[in-house]
Amino acid sequence: MIHAKQISYTSNQRKLIDKVSIDLHPGEFIAIIGPNGAGKSTLLSLLSNEIEGKEAQEITLKDQKYTTWNLQKLAQHKAKFSQSQQHEIPLIVEEVVRMGRYPYYQQQPLKNDHHIVTEMLSLLEIESLAKRPYNQLSGGEKQRVHLARVLAQLQNDHVNKTIILDEPLNNLDVAHQFKILNLLKNYATQGNVVLMVLHDINLAGTFADKILLLKNGKCLGFDKPQHILTSEIISDAYEFPCVVCSNPITNLPLILFGN
Amino acid sequence: MQKNVTAVTLISLCVVLFTSLLTLFMGVYQFENGIVDTLFQLFQTDTTWKETDWFVLMHLRIPRIVMALLVGCCLAVSGTSLQGMFKNPLASPDLIGMTSGAVLFAGITIVLGSYIKKYLPEMLYFSMVGILSFVGSLLSMLLVYGMAQTNKKTNIVLLLLSGVAISAICGATTGLLTYVSTDEELRNLTFWTLGSLGGANWTKNAILAVVTGVGLCILLPKGKALNAFLLGENDAKHLGIPVEKIKTQIIITTALMVGTCVAFCGTIGFIGLIVPYILRLLFKSNYLYILPLSAVLGSFIMVVADTVSRTVVAPSEIPIGILTAFMGAPVFILLLIRYKKGKI
């Protein structure tokens, strides 16, 4: 699916990403974790064709370089949820979600597009907000509107789609966090790739098939959660002591920070 | 909803046509047979026209109204597209200096062109003025755009201030031109700064019609893209919108439309600000609706304003630019108040 080999990104003479390689396969749910300023968002931007480094990069989606993809076709295979969503969008919620269908029609949305918009609204439990102005929503509601939009963008017959999310759980309460992670997990098992930046290490440990640990633009490890979530690796990366115990609910490793 | 918009556009189009027909019979000159009979006369081939009736109708009123329709449409659609591109309802062709750039270049062409005017066919001469004011508005647009763009975002304060700077330069240069121009050119130059549709004729209308047609074909299908721009340019790109290509198209097309309008009727300000403002009150910022409707509403406001301008102090007339400024400046202030409150 996405294949990146030794990619780097420099801005203002600072190396934000330093020779990171990543290989994603259908069905995988990947979490990127790391302390502030590790370059997590930059890495997502590189992998999602948002920015291009000056150095020659080798990033391919479905064995095809981004430069050779048709932009509209690409939008049907890959979607991105950005972290800094614009706060002011003077439209109603429904229209914002309908933007996810823009890669599929010219001027008039088809019946199928309307259907998918309704479906996504109810999937994210925001159907009651459909006609409300986007600007009046709370932070968590706005977050779910954009998730609905991004999911609507990938509702099609293509196989092996990629969804890239930058901290999708911000502003969400715990019930919605789990609901959305389950939803994405389910989406991954259908043969798609889910790649996301997560702040919560334990949620990453619970849901991700593999975790990529990033610090100062370098990859400190890209492996199954039990290999990454050890007290040495995590306390080293975050420069804060921690212990690992077993999560009594899931029996997976649970990180607790503190002396 | 989408069907509603088509319906609303069609209905308002009918209203505009009806209004245009009505305004045809308003003015200093009164037709001998009254409105209804004169209208019928238009569709009969065998009637004999009173010479003045025919002249007023075919060479004064109709060209002028057609010009009002075209110019209003051009300015309003340009304003709406620019606001979409800059993601700010304060952007409009006159406030960001496009109009001034066009005035400057058109002014230079008129003054210098007077030496070669008599050797050129009318069509070519007017096209030349049009093309050069297009170049003028394009240049000022590129300058302002370069100034205001920081980190893929538009700084609206820089945008408006660059517009002020450009307007100042252009205003000064146009002022200088008045000292080297002959009486006839001087009259032309003065009429530019205030704006008037008095110079309407069929040659200008033909050029304007072509420009409007091309412009609308390019800009009207941009509703989806401009909506996506509201998400930010990165997210628009993720939705498959070729952001840079669309911005280039909008810059060139609006410069062409604004430039041509300025070449033929001077600075008619604020239309590109008022029209989207009114439509936003009804449809929020959904460009799928406000782009096509701004074409219609722009024409409507222009026809009405022009009729007022030539009837209210008859037999003289008020320059239309004064009227639109009276309508537009309060809207500008309202928008500034909203900006102050952080609602933009």
Coordinates of C-alpha atoms in Angstrom, one line a residue:
Chain A
M1 CA 0.0 0.0 0.0
I2 CA 2.0 3.0 1.2
H3 CA 5.7 2.4 0.9
A4 CA 8.3 5.0 1.9
K5 CA 12.0 4.4 1.9
Q6 CA 14.4 6.5 3.9
I7 CA 12.4 9.7 3.7
S8 CA 13.7 13.0 5.1
Y9 CA 12.3 16.5 5.4
T10 CA 14.2 19.6 6.2
S11 CA 12.7 23.0 7.1
N12 CA 14.7 26.0 8.1
Q13 CA 17.8 23.9 8.2
R14 CA 16.2 21.7 10.9
K15 CA 15.8 18.1 10.1
L16 CA 12.2 17.4 11.0
I17 CA 12.1 13.9 9.5
D18 CA 15.3 11.9 9.3
K19 CA 15.5 8.8 7.2
V20 CA 12.3 7.1 8.2
S21 CA 11.1 4.0 6.3
I22 CA 7.7 2.7 6.5
D23 CA 5.8 -0.1 4.8
L24 CA 2.0 -0.5 5.2
H25 CA 0.0 -3.5 4.2
P26 CA -3.7 -4.0 3.7
G27 CA -5.6 -4.6 6.9
E28 CA -3.1 -2.9 9.1
F29 CA -4.0 -0.4 11.8
I30 CA -0.8 1.7 12.5
A31 CA -0.4 4.2 15.3
I32 CA 2.4 6.8 15.4
I33 CA 3.4 7.9 18.9
G34 CA 6.1 10.2 20.2
P35 CA 6.7 13.2 22.4
N36 CA 5.9 16.8 21.3
G37 CA 7.9 18.0 18.3
A38 CA 8.9 14.5 17.3
G39 CA 7.7 15.2 13.7
K40 CA 4.5 13.1 13.8
S41 CA 2.4 15.5 11.9
T42 CA 5.2 16.2 9.4
L43 CA 5.6 12.5 8.7
L44 CA 1.8 12.2 8.1
S45 CA 1.9 15.2 5.8
L46 CA 4.8 13.7 3.8
L47 CA 3.1 10.3 3.6
S48 CA -0.2 11.9 2.5
N49 CA 1.2 14.0 -0.3
E50 CA 0.5 17.2 1.5
I51 CA 4.1 18.5 1.5
E52 CA 7.1 17.5 -0.5
G53 CA 10.7 17.6 0.8
K54 CA 13.5 19.1 -1.2
E55 CA 15.3 15.8 -1.1
A56 CA 14.3 13.2 -3.6
Q57 CA 11.7 11.1 -1.9
E58 CA 10.6 7.6 -2.5
I59 CA 7.0 7.4 -1.5
T60 CA 4.5 5.2 -3.4
L61 CA 0.9 4.5 -2.9
K62 CA -0.2 1.2 -4.5
D63 CA 3.2 1.1 -6.2
Q64 CA 2.6 4.4 -7.9
K65 CA 4.4 7.7 -7.0
Y66 CA 2.2 10.5 -5.9
T67 CA 3.3 12.7 -8.9
T68 CA 1.9 10.2 -11.3
W69 CA -1.5 9.9 -9.6
N70 CA -4.5 11.8 -10.9
L71 CA -5.6 14.0 -8.0
Q72 CA -9.2 13.1 -8.2
K73 CA -8.5 9.4 -8.5
L74 CA -6.1 9.6 -5.6
A75 CA -8.8 11.2 -3.5
Q76 CA -10.9 8.0 -3.9
H77 CA -8.1 5.8 -2.6
K78 CA -6.7 7.9 0.2
A79 CA -8.1 10.4 2.6
K80 CA -6.6 12.5 5.3
F81 CA -8.0 13.9 8.5
S82 CA -6.0 17.0 9.5
Q83 CA -5.3 18.1 13.0
S84 CA -5.8 21.8 12.7
Q85 CA -9.3 22.0 11.3
Q86 CA -10.4 25.4 10.2
H87 CA -12.5 26.8 12.9
E88 CA -14.8 28.9 10.8
I89 CA -16.7 27.2 8.0
P90 CA -19.8 29.2 7.3
L91 CA -21.8 26.2 6.0
I92 CA -24.3 23.7 7.4
V93 CA -23.0 20.4 8.7
E94 CA -24.5 18.4 5.9
E95 CA -22.7 20.4 3.3
V96 CA -19.4 19.9 5.1
V97 CA -19.9 16.2 5.1
R98 CA -21.0 16.2 1.5
M99 CA -17.6 17.6 0.5
G100 CA -16.3 14.1 1.1
R101 CA -18.2 13.2 -2.0
Y102 CA -16.7 15.9 -4.2
P103 CA -14.3 13.5 -5.8
Y104 CA -17.3 11.6 -7.2
Y105 CA -19.5 14.1 -8.9
Q106 CA -19.2 17.1 -11.2
Q107 CA -21.9 19.5 -10.3
Q108 CA -24.9 17.6 -8.9
P109 CA -24.5 15.0 -6.2
L110 CA -26.1 11.7 -7.2
K111 CA -28.6 9.7 -5.2
N112 CA -25.8 7.5 -3.9
D113 CA -23.9 10.5 -2.6
H114 CA -26.8 11.7 -0.6
H115 CA -27.3 8.2 0.7
I116 CA -23.7 8.0 1.9
V117 CA -23.8 11.4 3.5
T118 CA -26.8 10.3 5.6
E119 CA -25.2 7.0 6.4
M120 CA -22.0 8.7 7.7
L121 CA -23.9 11.3 9.7
S122 CA -25.7 8.5 11.6
L123 CA -22.5 6.4 11.9
L124 CA -20.9 9.3 13.8
E125 CA -24.2 10.0 15.6
I126 CA -24.5 13.5 14.3
E127 CA -27.6 13.2 12.2
S128 CA -29.5 15.5 14.4
L129 CA -26.9 18.2 13.6
A130 CA -27.2 17.9 9.9
K131 CA -28.9 21.2 9.3
R132 CA -27.1 23.1 12.0
P133 CA -24.5 25.7 11.1
Y134 CA -21.0 24.2 11.5
N135 CA -19.7 27.2 13.3
Q136 CA -22.1 26.7 16.2
L137 CA -20.9 23.2 17.1
S138 CA -18.7 22.3 20.0
G139 CA -15.1 21.1 19.4
G140 CA -15.9 17.4 19.7
E141 CA -18.9 17.8 17.4
K142 CA -16.8 19.5 14.7
Q143 CA -14.3 16.7 15.1
R144 CA -16.9 14.1 14.3
V145 CA -18.2 16.2 11.4
H146 CA -14.8 16.0 9.8
L147 CA -14.5 12.3 10.5
A148 CA -17.8 11.8 8.8
R149 CA -16.5 13.8 5.8
V150 CA -13.3 11.8 5.6
L151 CA -15.1 8.5 5.9
A152 CA -17.6 9.6 3.3
Q153 CA -14.7 10.3 0.9
L154 CA -13.6 6.6 1.0
Q155 CA -17.0 5.0 0.5
N156 CA -16.6 3.3 -2.9
D157 CA -15.9 0.0 -4.6
H158 CA -12.1 0.3 -4.7
V159 CA -10.2 -2.2 -2.5
N160 CA -7.4 -1.4 -0.2
K161 CA -7.9 2.2 0.7
T162 CA -5.8 4.3 3.0
I163 CA -7.0 6.6 5.7
I164 CA -4.6 8.9 7.4
L165 CA -5.6 10.7 10.6
D166 CA -3.8 13.3 12.7
E167 CA -5.0 13.0 16.3
P168 CA -8.6 12.3 15.5
L169 CA -9.5 11.8 19.1
N170 CA -8.9 15.4 20.2
N171 CA -11.8 16.9 22.1
L172 CA -13.7 13.6 22.2
D173 CA -15.1 12.0 25.3
V174 CA -14.1 8.5 26.2
A175 CA -17.2 6.8 24.7
H176 CA -16.7 8.5 21.4
Q177 CA -13.0 7.8 21.5
F178 CA -13.6 4.0 21.8
K179 CA -16.5 4.1 19.3
I180 CA -14.3 5.8 16.6
L181 CA -11.3 3.6 17.2
N182 CA -13.5 0.5 16.9
L183 CA -15.0 1.9 13.8
L184 CA -11.6 2.5 12.3
K185 CA -10.3 -0.9 13.5
N186 CA -13.3 -2.5 11.7
Y187 CA -12.5 -0.4 8.6
A188 CA -8.9 -1.7 8.7
T189 CA -10.0 -5.4 8.9
Q190 CA -11.9 -4.9 5.6
G191 CA -8.5 -4.7 3.8
N192 CA -7.8 -1.1 4.2
V193 CA -4.9 0.7 5.9
V194 CA -5.5 3.0 8.9
L195 CA -2.5 5.2 9.8
M196 CA -2.9 7.7 12.7
V197 CA -1.1 9.8 15.1
L198 CA -2.3 9.1 18.7
H199 CA -1.4 10.9 21.9
D200 CA -2.7 8.2 24.2
I201 CA -0.1 5.5 24.3
N202 CA -2.4 3.0 25.9
L203 CA -5.1 3.5 23.3
A204 CA -2.4 2.9 20.7
G205 CA -1.4 -0.2 22.5
T206 CA -5.0 -1.5 22.6
F207 CA -6.0 -0.9 19.0
A208 CA -2.9 -0.7 16.8
D209 CA -1.4 -3.7 15.0
K210 CA 1.9 -1.9 14.9
I211 CA 3.3 1.2 16.6
L212 CA 5.8 3.6 15.1
L213 CA 7.7 5.5 17.8
L214 CA 9.1 8.8 16.6
K215 CA 11.5 11.1 18.4
N216 CA 13.4 14.1 16.9
G217 CA 12.4 13.0 13.4
K218 CA 14.0 9.6 13.9
C219 CA 12.2 6.3 14.0
L220 CA 13.0 4.6 17.3
G221 CA 11.0 1.5 16.5
F222 CA 8.3 0.2 14.3
D223 CA 6.9 -3.0 15.6
K224 CA 4.0 -4.8 17.4
P225 CA 2.8 -3.0 20.6
Q226 CA 4.3 -5.5 23.0
H227 CA 7.8 -4.8 21.6
I228 CA 7.5 -1.0 21.6
L229 CA 5.6 -0.6 24.9
T230 CA 8.4 -1.5 27.3
S231 CA 9.4 0.7 30.2
E232 CA 12.9 1.2 28.8
I233 CA 11.9 2.3 25.3
I234 CA 9.0 4.5 26.4
S235 CA 10.7 6.2 29.3
D236 CA 13.7 6.8 27.1
A237 CA 11.6 8.3 24.3
Y238 CA 9.5 10.5 26.6
E239 CA 12.3 11.3 29.0
F240 CA 10.0 10.4 31.9
P241 CA 10.0 7.3 34.1
C242 CA 7.2 4.8 33.6
V243 CA 6.3 1.2 34.4
V244 CA 4.5 -1.4 32.4
C245 CA 1.8 -3.5 33.8
S246 CA -1.0 -5.6 32.4
N247 CA -4.2 -4.0 31.6
P248 CA -6.8 -5.9 33.7
I249 CA -9.5 -5.5 31.0
T250 CA -7.5 -6.5 27.9
N251 CA -4.4 -8.1 29.3
L252 CA -2.3 -6.0 27.0
P253 CA 0.6 -3.9 28.2
L254 CA -0.5 -0.8 30.1
I255 CA 1.9 2.2 30.6
L256 CA 1.8 4.2 33.8
F257 CA 3.9 7.2 34.0
G258 CA 5.4 8.4 37.3
N259 CA 8.3 7.8 39.6
Chain B
M1 CA -31.8 21.7 -2.6
Q2 CA -29.7 21.7 -5.7
K3 CA -32.8 21.7 -7.8
N4 CA -34.1 24.6 -5.8
V5 CA -31.0 26.6 -6.7
T6 CA -31.6 26.0 -10.4
A7 CA -35.2 27.1 -9.9
V8 CA -34.2 30.2 -7.9
T9 CA -31.6 31.1 -10.5
L10 CA -34.2 30.8 -13.4
I11 CA -36.9 32.7 -11.5
S12 CA -34.5 35.5 -10.6
L13 CA -33.2 35.6 -14.2
C14 CA -36.8 36.2 -15.3
V15 CA -37.2 39.0 -12.7
V16 CA -34.0 40.6 -14.1
L17 CA -35.2 40.4 -17.7
F18 CA -38.6 41.9 -16.7
T19 CA -36.9 44.7 -14.8
S20 CA -34.6 45.4 -17.8
L21 CA -37.7 45.7 -20.0
L22 CA -39.3 48.1 -17.6
T23 CA -36.2 50.2 -17.3
L24 CA -36.1 50.4 -21.0
F25 CA -38.9 52.9 -20.8
M26 CA -37.6 55.0 -18.0
G27 CA -35.7 58.1 -18.7
V28 CA -35.8 61.6 -20.0
Y29 CA -37.1 60.6 -23.4
Q30 CA -40.6 59.3 -23.5
F31 CA -41.7 57.0 -26.3
E32 CA -44.6 58.2 -28.4
N33 CA -46.7 55.1 -28.1
G34 CA -46.1 54.2 -24.5
I35 CA -44.5 51.0 -23.2
V36 CA -46.8 48.3 -24.4
D37 CA -47.2 49.4 -28.0
T38 CA -43.5 50.2 -28.4
L39 CA -42.7 46.7 -27.2
F40 CA -45.1 45.1 -29.6
Q41 CA -43.6 47.3 -32.3
L42 CA -40.2 45.7 -31.7
F43 CA -41.5 42.3 -32.8
Q44 CA -43.3 43.5 -35.9
T45 CA -41.2 44.0 -39.0
D46 CA -43.6 46.1 -41.1
T47 CA -44.2 49.0 -38.8
T48 CA -42.6 52.3 -39.4
W49 CA -40.6 53.7 -36.5
K50 CA -40.4 57.3 -35.5
E51 CA -36.8 58.1 -36.1
T52 CA -36.0 59.4 -32.6
D53 CA -37.9 56.4 -31.0
W54 CA -35.7 54.0 -33.0
F55 CA -32.5 55.8 -32.2
V56 CA -33.2 56.2 -28.5
L57 CA -34.2 52.5 -28.2
M58 CA -31.5 50.9 -30.4
H59 CA -28.5 53.2 -29.8
L60 CA -29.0 54.5 -26.3
R61 CA -31.3 52.5 -24.0
I62 CA -30.8 48.9 -25.2
P63 CA -27.0 49.0 -25.4
R64 CA -26.8 50.7 -22.1
I65 CA -29.0 48.2 -20.4
V66 CA -27.2 45.3 -22.0
M67 CA -24.0 46.8 -20.8
A68 CA -25.4 47.1 -17.3
L69 CA -26.4 43.5 -17.3
L70 CA -23.0 42.3 -18.5
V71 CA -20.9 44.5 -16.3
G72 CA -23.0 43.8 -13.1
C73 CA -22.6 40.1 -13.8
C74 CA -18.9 40.3 -14.4
L75 CA -18.1 42.4 -11.3
A76 CA -20.3 40.3 -9.0
V77 CA -19.0 36.9 -10.1
S78 CA -15.4 38.2 -9.9
G79 CA -16.0 39.5 -6.4
T80 CA -17.5 36.2 -5.3
S81 CA -14.8 34.1 -6.8
L82 CA -12.0 36.3 -5.3
Q83 CA -13.7 36.0 -1.9
G84 CA -13.8 32.3 -2.3
M85 CA -10.2 32.1 -3.2
F86 CA -9.0 34.4 -0.4
K87 CA -11.5 32.8 2.0
N88 CA -12.6 36.2 3.1
P89 CA -15.7 38.3 2.4
L90 CA -13.7 41.5 2.5
A91 CA -11.9 40.7 -0.7
S92 CA -13.3 42.4 -3.8
P93 CA -11.8 43.7 -7.0
D94 CA -11.8 47.3 -6.0
L95 CA -10.6 46.9 -2.4
I96 CA -7.6 44.9 -3.4
G97 CA -6.5 47.3 -6.1
M98 CA -7.4 45.4 -9.3
T99 CA -9.7 48.1 -10.5
S100 CA -7.1 50.8 -9.9
G101 CA -4.5 48.9 -11.9
A102 CA -7.0 48.6 -14.7
V103 CA -7.8 52.3 -14.6
L104 CA -4.1 53.2 -14.8
F105 CA -3.4 51.0 -17.8
A106 CA -6.6 52.0 -19.6
G107 CA -5.8 55.7 -18.9
I108 CA -2.3 55.3 -20.4
T109 CA -3.8 53.5 -23.4
I110 CA -6.3 56.3 -24.0
V111 CA -3.9 59.1 -23.7
L112 CA -1.1 57.5 -25.8
G113 CA -3.6 55.7 -28.0
S114 CA -5.2 59.0 -29.2
Y115 CA -2.3 59.3 -31.6
I116 CA -3.1 56.1 -33.4
K117 CA -6.9 55.9 -32.7
K118 CA -7.9 57.4 -36.1
Y119 CA -5.9 54.7 -38.0
L120 CA -7.5 51.8 -36.1
P121 CA -10.9 50.2 -36.6
E122 CA -13.2 50.7 -33.6
M123 CA -13.3 47.1 -32.6
L124 CA -9.5 46.8 -32.6
Y125 CA -9.2 50.1 -30.6
F126 CA -11.6 49.1 -27.9
S127 CA -10.1 45.6 -27.7
M128 CA -6.7 47.2 -27.2
V129 CA -8.0 49.3 -24.3
G130 CA -9.7 46.2 -22.9
I131 CA -6.6 44.0 -23.2
L132 CA -4.3 46.6 -21.6
S133 CA -6.6 47.2 -18.6
F134 CA -6.7 43.4 -18.3
V135 CA -2.9 43.5 -18.1
G136 CA -3.2 46.3 -15.5
S137 CA -5.6 44.5 -13.3
L138 CA -3.6 41.2 -13.6
L139 CA -0.4 42.9 -12.6
S140 CA -1.9 44.6 -9.6
M141 CA -3.6 41.3 -8.6
L142 CA -0.3 39.4 -8.8
L143 CA 1.4 42.0 -6.8
V144 CA -1.2 42.1 -4.1
Y145 CA -1.5 38.3 -4.0
G146 CA 2.3 37.9 -3.6
M147 CA 2.2 40.5 -0.8
A148 CA -0.7 38.9 1.2
Q149 CA 0.3 35.3 0.9
T150 CA 2.2 34.0 3.9
N151 CA 2.6 30.2 4.6
K152 CA -0.2 29.2 2.2
K153 CA -2.6 31.6 4.1
T154 CA -3.9 34.9 3.1
N155 CA -3.3 37.8 5.5
I156 CA -6.4 39.9 5.0
V157 CA -4.9 43.0 6.5
L158 CA -1.9 42.8 4.2
L159 CA -4.3 42.1 1.3
L160 CA -6.4 45.3 1.9
L161 CA -3.4 47.5 2.7
S162 CA -1.6 46.4 -0.5
G163 CA -4.8 47.3 -2.3
V164 CA -4.6 50.7 -0.7
A165 CA -1.0 51.2 -1.8
I166 CA -1.7 50.2 -5.3
S167 CA -4.7 52.4 -5.5
A168 CA -2.6 55.3 -4.4
I169 CA 0.1 54.7 -7.0
C170 CA -2.5 54.3 -9.7
G171 CA -4.5 57.3 -8.6
A172 CA -1.4 59.5 -8.6
T173 CA -0.4 58.4 -12.0
T174 CA -3.9 58.7 -13.5
G175 CA -3.9 62.3 -12.0
L176 CA -0.6 63.0 -13.7
L177 CA -2.1 61.8 -17.0
T178 CA -4.7 64.6 -16.9
Y179 CA -2.0 67.2 -17.4
V180 CA -0.8 65.6 -20.6
S181 CA -4.2 64.8 -22.0
T182 CA -6.4 66.8 -24.4
D183 CA -9.9 67.9 -23.5
E184 CA -11.6 64.9 -24.9
E185 CA -9.3 62.5 -23.1
L186 CA -9.7 64.5 -19.9
R187 CA -13.4 64.0 -20.0
N188 CA -12.8 60.3 -20.5
L189 CA -10.4 60.1 -17.6
T190 CA -12.7 61.9 -15.2
F191 CA -15.6 59.6 -16.2
W192 CA -13.4 56.7 -15.3
T193 CA -12.7 57.7 -11.8
L194 CA -16.5 57.9 -11.1
G195 CA -17.8 55.3 -13.5
S196 CA -20.6 55.5 -16.0
L197 CA -22.4 53.4 -18.5
G198 CA -23.0 56.4 -20.7
G199 CA -20.5 55.3 -23.3
A200 CA -22.3 52.1 -24.1
N201 CA -22.4 51.0 -27.7
W202 CA -22.7 47.7 -29.6
T203 CA -19.0 47.3 -30.2
K204 CA -18.1 47.5 -26.5
N205 CA -21.0 45.2 -25.7
A206 CA -19.9 42.6 -28.2
I207 CA -16.4 42.5 -26.6
L208 CA -18.0 42.4 -23.1
A209 CA -20.4 39.7 -24.0
V210 CA -17.5 37.5 -25.2
V211 CA -15.5 38.2 -22.0
T212 CA -18.6 37.5 -19.8
G213 CA -19.3 34.3 -21.6
V214 CA -15.8 33.0 -21.3
G215 CA -15.5 34.1 -17.7
L216 CA -18.8 32.5 -16.6
C217 CA -17.9 29.2 -18.3
I218 CA -14.6 29.2 -16.3
L219 CA -15.8 30.5 -13.0
L220 CA -19.3 29.1 -12.5
P221 CA -18.3 25.5 -12.3
K222 CA -15.9 26.4 -9.4
G223 CA -18.5 26.2 -6.7
K224 CA -17.3 22.8 -5.4
A225 CA -13.7 23.9 -5.3
L226 CA -14.4 27.2 -3.5
N227 CA -16.4 25.3 -0.9
A228 CA -13.5 22.9 -0.4
F229 CA -11.2 25.9 0.0
L230 CA -13.1 26.7 3.2
L231 CA -11.5 23.6 4.7
G232 CA -8.0 25.0 4.0
E233 CA -5.9 24.5 0.9
N234 CA -4.3 21.2 2.1
D235 CA -7.7 19.6 2.8
A236 CA -9.0 20.8 -0.5
K237 CA -6.1 19.1 -2.2
H238 CA -7.0 15.9 -0.3
L239 CA -10.5 16.1 -1.8
G240 CA -8.9 16.0 -5.2
I241 CA -9.2 19.7 -6.0
P242 CA -6.2 21.0 -8.1
V243 CA -5.7 24.0 -5.8
E244 CA -3.0 25.9 -7.6
K245 CA -4.5 25.4 -11.1
I246 CA -7.9 26.7 -9.9
K247 CA -6.3 29.7 -8.2
T248 CA -4.4 30.6 -11.4
Q249 CA -7.7 30.3 -13.4
I250 CA -9.5 32.5 -11.0
I251 CA -6.8 35.2 -11.0
I252 CA -6.6 35.4 -14.7
T253 CA -10.3 35.2 -15.4
T254 CA -11.3 37.8 -12.8
A255 CA -8.5 40.1 -14.0
L256 CA -9.9 39.7 -17.5
M257 CA -13.5 40.4 -16.5
V258 CA -12.7 43.4 -14.2
G259 CA -10.2 44.8 -16.7
T260 CA -12.7 44.8 -19.5
C261 CA -15.4 46.3 -17.3
V262 CA -13.1 49.1 -16.2
A263 CA -12.0 49.8 -19.7
F264 CA -15.5 50.5 -20.8
C265 CA -17.3 52.0 -17.8
G266 CA -14.6 53.1 -15.3
T267 CA -14.6 52.3 -11.7
I268 CA -17.9 51.0 -10.6
G269 CA -17.0 50.0 -7.1
F270 CA -18.3 47.7 -4.5
I271 CA -20.6 45.5 -6.7
G272 CA -18.2 42.6 -6.0
L273 CA -18.7 43.2 -2.3
I274 CA -22.4 43.9 -2.0
V275 CA -23.7 41.1 -4.1
P276 CA -21.9 38.2 -2.3
Y277 CA -22.7 39.9 1.1
I278 CA -26.5 39.8 0.4
L279 CA -26.3 36.2 -0.9
R280 CA -24.3 35.1 2.1
L281 CA -27.2 36.3 4.3
L282 CA -29.4 33.8 2.6
F283 CA -27.2 30.9 1.7
K284 CA -24.3 31.2 4.0
S285 CA -21.0 30.7 2.2
N286 CA -22.2 27.8 0.0
Y287 CA -20.5 28.8 -3.3
L288 CA -22.6 26.2 -5.2
Y289 CA -25.5 28.6 -4.7
I290 CA -23.9 32.0 -4.4
L291 CA -21.7 31.8 -7.5
P292 CA -24.5 31.4 -10.0
L293 CA -26.9 33.6 -8.1
S294 CA -24.3 36.4 -7.9
A295 CA -24.2 36.6 -11.7
V296 CA -28.0 37.3 -11.6
L297 CA -28.1 39.6 -8.6
G298 CA -25.1 41.5 -9.9
S299 CA -26.9 42.2 -13.2
F300 CA -30.1 43.2 -11.3
I301 CA -28.4 45.7 -9.0
M302 CA -26.5 47.2 -11.9
V303 CA -29.6 47.7 -14.0
V304 CA -31.5 49.3 -11.2
A305 CA -28.6 51.5 -10.1
D306 CA -28.0 52.6 -13.7
T307 CA -31.7 53.5 -14.1
V308 CA -31.6 55.5 -10.9
S309 CA -28.4 57.2 -12.0
R310 CA -29.9 58.4 -15.3
T311 CA -33.4 59.3 -14.0
V312 CA -33.1 60.8 -10.6
V313 CA -31.5 64.2 -11.6
A314 CA -32.8 64.2 -15.2
P315 CA -31.9 65.5 -17.7
S316 CA -28.4 65.3 -16.1
E317 CA -27.1 62.0 -14.6
I318 CA -25.3 60.9 -11.5
P319 CA -22.2 58.8 -12.1
I320 CA -23.1 55.3 -11.2
G321 CA -19.9 54.8 -9.2
I322 CA -21.3 57.3 -6.7
L323 CA -24.4 55.2 -6.2
T324 CA -22.7 51.9 -5.8
A325 CA -20.2 53.5 -3.3
F326 CA -23.2 54.7 -1.3
M327 CA -24.5 51.2 -1.2
G328 CA -21.2 49.5 -0.8
A329 CA -19.4 51.5 1.8
P330 CA -22.0 50.7 4.6
V331 CA -21.7 47.0 3.6
F332 CA -17.9 47.3 3.9
I333 CA -18.2 48.9 7.4
L334 CA -20.7 46.1 8.4
L335 CA -18.1 43.5 7.3
L336 CA -15.4 45.3 9.2
I337 CA -17.5 45.2 12.3
R338 CA -18.0 41.5 11.9
Y339 CA -14.3 41.1 11.3
K340 CA -13.6 43.0 14.5
K341 CA -15.9 40.6 16.4
G342 CA -13.9 37.7 15.0
K343 CA -16.8 36.4 13.0
I344 CA -14.9 36.2 9.7

